CSV table of C-alpha atoms and ligand atoms in Angstrom, one decimal:
chain,number,residue,atom,x,y,z
A,1,UNK,CA,89.6,113.4,113.7
A,2,UNK,CA,86.1,114.7,113.0
A,3,UNK,CA,84.1,114.6,116.2
A,4,UNK,CA,80.4,115.0,116.3
A,5,UNK,CA,77.9,115.6,119.1
A,6,UNK,CA,76.1,112.3,120.0
A,7,UNK,CA,72.6,113.8,119.4
A,8,UNK,CA,73.6,115.2,116.0
A,9,UNK,CA,75.1,111.9,115.0
A,10,UNK,CA,72.0,110.0,116.0
A,11,UNK,CA,69.9,112.4,114.0
A,12,UNK,CA,72.0,112.2,110.9
A,13,UNK,CA,72.0,108.4,111.2
A,14,UNK,CA,68.2,108.6,111.0
A,15,UNK,CA,67.5,107.4,114.5
A,16,UNK,CA,65.3,110.3,115.5
A,17,UNK,CA,65.2,114.1,115.4
A,18,UNK,CA,67.9,115.9,117.3
A,19,UNK,CA,65.5,116.8,120.2
A,20,UNK,CA,64.2,113.3,120.4
A,21,UNK,CA,67.7,111.9,120.3
A,22,UNK,CA,68.6,114.2,123.3
A,23,UNK,CA,65.7,112.7,125.2
A,24,UNK,CA,66.9,109.1,124.4
A,25,UNK,CA,70.3,110.0,125.7
A,26,UNK,CA,68.9,111.4,128.9
A,27,UNK,CA,66.8,108.3,129.4
A,28,UNK,CA,69.9,106.2,129.3
A,29,UNK,CA,69.0,104.4,126.1
A,30,UNK,CA,72.2,105.3,124.3
A,31,UNK,CA,75.6,103.6,124.8
A,32,UNK,CA,79.0,104.5,123.3
A,33,UNK,CA,81.5,101.7,123.1
A,34,UNK,CA,79.4,99.7,125.5
A,35,UNK,CA,79.0,102.5,128.1
A,36,UNK,CA,75.6,104.2,128.7
A,37,UNK,CA,76.0,107.9,128.2
A,38,UNK,CA,73.5,110.5,129.7
A,39,UNK,CA,75.6,113.6,129.1
A,40,UNK,CA,74.3,115.7,126.2
A,41,UNK,CA,77.7,117.3,125.5
A,42,UNK,CA,79.3,113.9,124.6
A,43,UNK,CA,81.2,113.8,121.3
A,44,UNK,CA,81.9,110.7,119.3
A,45,UNK,CA,83.9,109.9,116.1
A,46,UNK,CA,81.5,108.5,113.5
A,47,UNK,CA,82.7,105.3,112.0
A,48,UNK,CA,85.1,104.7,114.9
A,49,UNK,CA,83.0,104.8,118.1
A,50,UNK,CA,80.4,102.1,118.4
A,51,UNK,CA,77.0,103.6,119.2
A,52,UNK,CA,73.9,101.6,120.3
A,53,UNK,CA,70.3,102.6,121.0
A,54,UNK,CA,68.4,100.1,123.2
A,55,UNK,CA,71.4,97.8,122.6
A,56,UNK,CA,71.1,97.9,118.8
A,57,UNK,CA,74.0,99.3,116.8
A,58,UNK,CA,73.5,102.5,114.9
A,59,UNK,CA,74.8,102.5,111.4
A,60,UNK,CA,76.2,105.8,110.3
A,61,UNK,CA,74.5,107.1,107.2
A,62,UNK,CA,77.2,106.6,104.7
A,63,UNK,CA,78.2,109.9,103.1
A,64,UNK,CA,79.9,109.6,99.8
A,65,UNK,CA,83.3,111.3,100.0
A,66,UNK,CA,86.1,112.0,97.6
A,67,UNK,CA,89.7,112.6,98.6
A,68,UNK,CA,92.8,113.6,96.7
A,69,UNK,CA,96.1,112.4,98.1
A,70,UNK,CA,99.6,113.4,97.1
A,71,UNK,CA,101.2,110.0,97.5
A,72,UNK,CA,104.9,109.9,98.4
A,73,UNK,CA,107.0,107.0,97.1
A,74,UNK,CA,107.3,104.2,99.6
A,75,UNK,CA,103.6,103.6,100.2
A,76,UNK,CA,101.6,100.8,98.8
A,77,UNK,CA,98.2,101.4,97.2
A,78,UNK,CA,96.3,98.6,99.0
A,79,UNK,CA,94.5,98.3,102.3
A,80,UNK,CA,96.9,95.6,103.6
A,81,UNK,CA,100.4,94.6,102.6
A,82,UNK,CA,101.8,91.2,103.3
A,83,UNK,CA,105.2,92.7,103.8
A,84,UNK,CA,104.0,95.2,106.4
A,85,UNK,CA,105.0,98.2,104.2
A,86,UNK,CA,103.1,101.5,104.9
A,87,UNK,CA,99.9,101.9,102.9
A,88,UNK,CA,98.2,104.9,101.5
A,89,UNK,CA,95.5,104.4,104.1
A,90,UNK,CA,98.1,105.3,106.8
A,91,UNK,CA,98.3,108.8,105.3
A,92,UNK,CA,94.5,109.3,105.7
A,93,UNK,CA,94.2,107.7,109.1
A,94,UNK,CA,92.2,110.6,110.5
A,95,UNK,CA,89.5,110.4,107.8
A,96,UNK,CA,86.3,109.1,109.5
A,97,UNK,CA,85.1,107.2,106.4
A,98,UNK,CA,86.0,103.9,105.0
A,99,UNK,CA,87.5,104.8,101.7
A,100,UNK,CA,89.5,102.9,99.1
A,101,UNK,CA,91.9,104.0,96.4
A,102,UNK,CA,90.6,104.7,92.9
A,103,UNK,CA,93.0,102.6,90.7
A,104,UNK,CA,96.6,102.4,91.9
A,105,UNK,CA,100.0,103.9,91.9
A,106,UNK,CA,103.1,101.7,92.2
A,107,UNK,CA,104.9,101.6,95.5
A,108,UNK,CA,107.7,103.8,94.1
A,109,UNK,CA,105.3,106.2,92.2
A,110,UNK,CA,104.4,109.6,93.6
A,111,UNK,CA,101.5,111.9,93.1
A,112,UNK,CA,97.8,112.2,92.6
A,113,UNK,CA,95.7,109.3,94.0
A,114,UNK,CA,92.0,109.6,94.6
A,115,UNK,CA,90.2,107.8,97.4
A,116,UNK,CA,86.5,107.4,97.8
A,117,UNK,CA,83.7,105.2,99.2
A,118,UNK,CA,81.7,105.7,96.0
A,119,UNK,CA,82.0,102.5,94.0
A,120,UNK,CA,80.3,103.9,90.8
A,121,UNK,CA,82.7,106.9,90.7
A,122,UNK,CA,85.7,104.6,91.1
A,123,UNK,CA,84.4,102.3,88.4
A,124,UNK,CA,83.9,105.1,85.9
A,125,UNK,CA,87.2,106.8,86.7
A,126,UNK,CA,89.1,103.7,86.0
A,127,UNK,CA,87.1,102.0,83.2
A,128,UNK,CA,88.9,102.5,79.8
A,129,UNK,CA,85.6,103.4,78.1
A,130,UNK,CA,85.6,106.7,80.0
A,131,UNK,CA,89.0,107.5,78.7
A,132,UNK,CA,90.0,109.5,81.7
A,133,UNK,CA,93.3,111.2,80.9
A,134,UNK,CA,96.1,110.7,83.4
A,135,UNK,CA,99.3,112.8,83.2
A,136,UNK,CA,102.7,111.9,84.6
A,137,UNK,CA,106.1,113.5,84.8
A,138,UNK,CA,108.7,110.8,84.3
A,139,UNK,CA,112.5,111.2,84.7
A,140,UNK,CA,113.9,108.6,82.3
A,141,UNK,CA,117.3,107.3,81.7
A,142,UNK,CA,119.2,108.5,78.5
A,143,UNK,CA,118.1,110.7,75.6
A,144,UNK,CA,114.5,110.4,74.4
A,145,UNK,CA,115.1,110.6,70.6
A,146,UNK,CA,112.3,111.9,68.3
A,147,UNK,CA,111.8,108.4,67.0
A,148,UNK,CA,111.2,107.0,70.4
A,149,UNK,CA,108.9,109.9,71.3
A,150,UNK,CA,106.9,109.1,68.2
A,151,UNK,CA,106.7,105.4,69.2
A,152,UNK,CA,105.4,106.3,72.6
A,153,UNK,CA,102.8,108.7,71.1
A,154,UNK,CA,101.5,106.2,68.5
A,155,UNK,CA,101.4,103.2,70.8
A,156,UNK,CA,104.0,100.6,71.8
A,157,UNK,CA,103.6,96.8,71.9
A,158,UNK,CA,103.5,95.5,75.5
A,159,UNK,CA,103.1,91.8,76.6
A,160,UNK,CA,99.4,92.4,77.2
A,161,UNK,CA,98.7,94.4,74.1
A,162,UNK,CA,99.4,97.6,72.3
A,163,UNK,CA,99.0,100.9,74.1
A,164,UNK,CA,96.7,103.5,72.8
A,165,UNK,CA,97.8,106.9,71.6
A,166,UNK,CA,99.6,109.1,74.2
A,167,UNK,CA,100.7,112.7,74.4
A,168,UNK,CA,104.4,113.1,75.1
A,169,UNK,CA,106.6,116.1,75.5
A,170,UNK,CA,110.1,116.7,76.7
A,171,UNK,CA,110.3,119.1,79.6
A,172,UNK,CA,114.0,119.1,80.2
A,173,UNK,CA,117.2,117.4,79.3
A,174,UNK,CA,119.7,116.7,82.0
A,175,UNK,CA,122.9,114.8,82.2
A,176,UNK,CA,122.1,111.3,80.9
A,177,UNK,CA,118.4,111.8,81.8
A,178,UNK,CA,115.3,113.3,80.2
A,179,UNK,CA,112.3,114.7,82.0
A,180,UNK,CA,109.2,113.9,80.1
A,181,UNK,CA,105.5,114.6,80.5
A,182,UNK,CA,103.2,111.8,79.3
A,183,UNK,CA,99.4,111.6,79.2
A,184,UNK,CA,97.6,108.3,78.7
A,185,UNK,CA,94.0,107.3,79.0
A,186,UNK,CA,94.4,103.6,79.8
A,187,UNK,CA,95.5,102.1,83.1
A,188,UNK,CA,97.4,98.9,82.4
A,189,UNK,CA,99.5,97.7,85.3
A,190,UNK,CA,102.8,99.7,85.5
A,191,UNK,CA,102.0,101.1,82.1
A,192,UNK,CA,104.2,104.2,82.0
A,193,UNK,CA,107.2,102.3,83.3
A,194,UNK,CA,106.7,99.5,80.7
A,195,UNK,CA,106.2,102.0,77.8
A,196,UNK,CA,109.5,103.7,78.5
A,197,UNK,CA,111.2,100.4,79.1
A,198,UNK,CA,109.9,99.3,75.7
A,199,UNK,CA,111.7,102.3,74.0
A,200,UNK,CA,114.8,101.7,76.1
A,201,UNK,CA,114.5,104.8,78.3
A,202,UNK,CA,113.8,103.2,81.7
A,203,UNK,CA,111.9,105.3,84.2
A,204,UNK,CA,114.0,106.5,87.2
A,205,UNK,CA,111.3,108.6,88.9
A,206,UNK,CA,107.5,108.8,88.2
A,207,UNK,CA,104.9,111.2,89.5
A,208,UNK,CA,101.2,111.5,88.5
A,209,UNK,CA,100.4,115.2,88.3
A,210,UNK,CA,96.8,115.1,87.1
A,211,UNK,CA,93.7,112.9,86.4
A,212,UNK,CA,91.2,114.6,84.1
A,213,UNK,CA,90.8,118.1,85.4
A,214,UNK,CA,92.0,117.3,88.9
A,215,UNK,CA,95.5,118.4,89.8
A,216,UNK,CA,97.8,118.3,92.8
A,217,UNK,CA,97.6,122.1,93.2
A,218,UNK,CA,97.7,123.0,96.9
A,219,UNK,CA,98.4,119.5,98.2
A,220,UNK,CA,101.9,118.9,99.6
A,221,UNK,CA,103.5,115.5,99.3
A,222,UNK,CA,102.0,113.1,101.9
A,223,UNK,CA,98.9,115.3,102.4
A,224,UNK,CA,95.3,115.0,101.2
A,225,UNK,CA,92.2,117.2,100.8
A,226,UNK,CA,88.6,116.7,100.1
A,227,UNK,CA,87.6,117.5,96.5
A,228,UNK,CA,85.7,120.8,96.2
A,229,UNK,CA,82.2,121.1,94.8
A,230,UNK,CA,83.4,122.8,91.6
A,231,UNK,CA,85.9,120.0,90.9
A,232,UNK,CA,83.3,117.4,91.6
A,233,UNK,CA,80.8,119.1,89.3
A,234,UNK,CA,83.3,119.1,86.5
A,235,UNK,CA,84.4,115.5,86.9
A,236,UNK,CA,80.8,114.4,87.5
A,237,UNK,CA,79.7,116.0,84.2
A,238,UNK,CA,82.5,114.1,82.4
A,239,UNK,CA,81.4,110.8,84.0
A,240,UNK,CA,77.7,111.3,83.8
A,241,UNK,CA,77.3,111.4,87.6
A,242,UNK,CA,75.9,114.0,90.0
A,243,UNK,CA,78.6,114.3,92.7
A,244,UNK,CA,78.9,116.2,95.9
A,245,UNK,CA,81.3,115.8,98.8
A,246,UNK,CA,79.1,114.7,101.8
A,247,UNK,CA,79.4,117.8,103.9
A,248,UNK,CA,83.2,118.1,103.8
B,1,URA,N1,102.2,103.8,85.3
B,1,URA,C1,103.2,103.2,86.0
B,1,URA,O1,104.1,102.6,85.5
B,1,URA,N2,103.1,103.3,87.4
B,1,URA,C2,102.2,103.9,88.0
B,1,URA,O2,102.2,104.0,89.3
B,1,URA,C3,101.1,104.5,87.3
B,1,URA,C4,101.2,104.4,85.9
């Protein structure tokens, strides 16, 4: 939980300078969760604690933030689930920003999921015209023959249209299974699973390992981190956006 001193919070929310904010606190004009605070050392959690000045709510200045989560299987990529299953937001409960997932991974799929509060970034990352490459490792049933590999690479017919070209390579062959790396630049619903099903090698396990230049490096399963400036610079250049991770 990122705590912040009350006077610093007031200053960053544009209420007044830090010194003037201190004076306001001492004058009893500031309340936290309904209780007047006169102590200058008080810390609050931006976005969680309700702060008012002269009875009026202070809106935190929304910083744009970008998180990379290594999603485990068994988490749903929505804010609320009607079946009460765990959601990816449960894994980032200590993040003091209201972020949402960029695209989605299936309940059973693992791996790289971005979360942000930057709508334009999310739009560009997921819009097909930006052709953002997403790479997955799939464990599929059976032997992936050269003919089927070619079909996947050239595009397969799904109910909602033909898939674009993909890059596919076999990583390992195991007993009755094949481990395959596949890169696609579209994002149809359950696309990778449906592509492999179409060539009769159903997916047994699926993990997304990269999106564009972003990878899971250094992030354990179930953990997250803020994107670094150099990563944001690269992805921003690709999307035509100037990005930085609001102070994190
Ligand atoms: N393709 C799928 O089939 N599932 C995912 O979660 C992502 C891509």
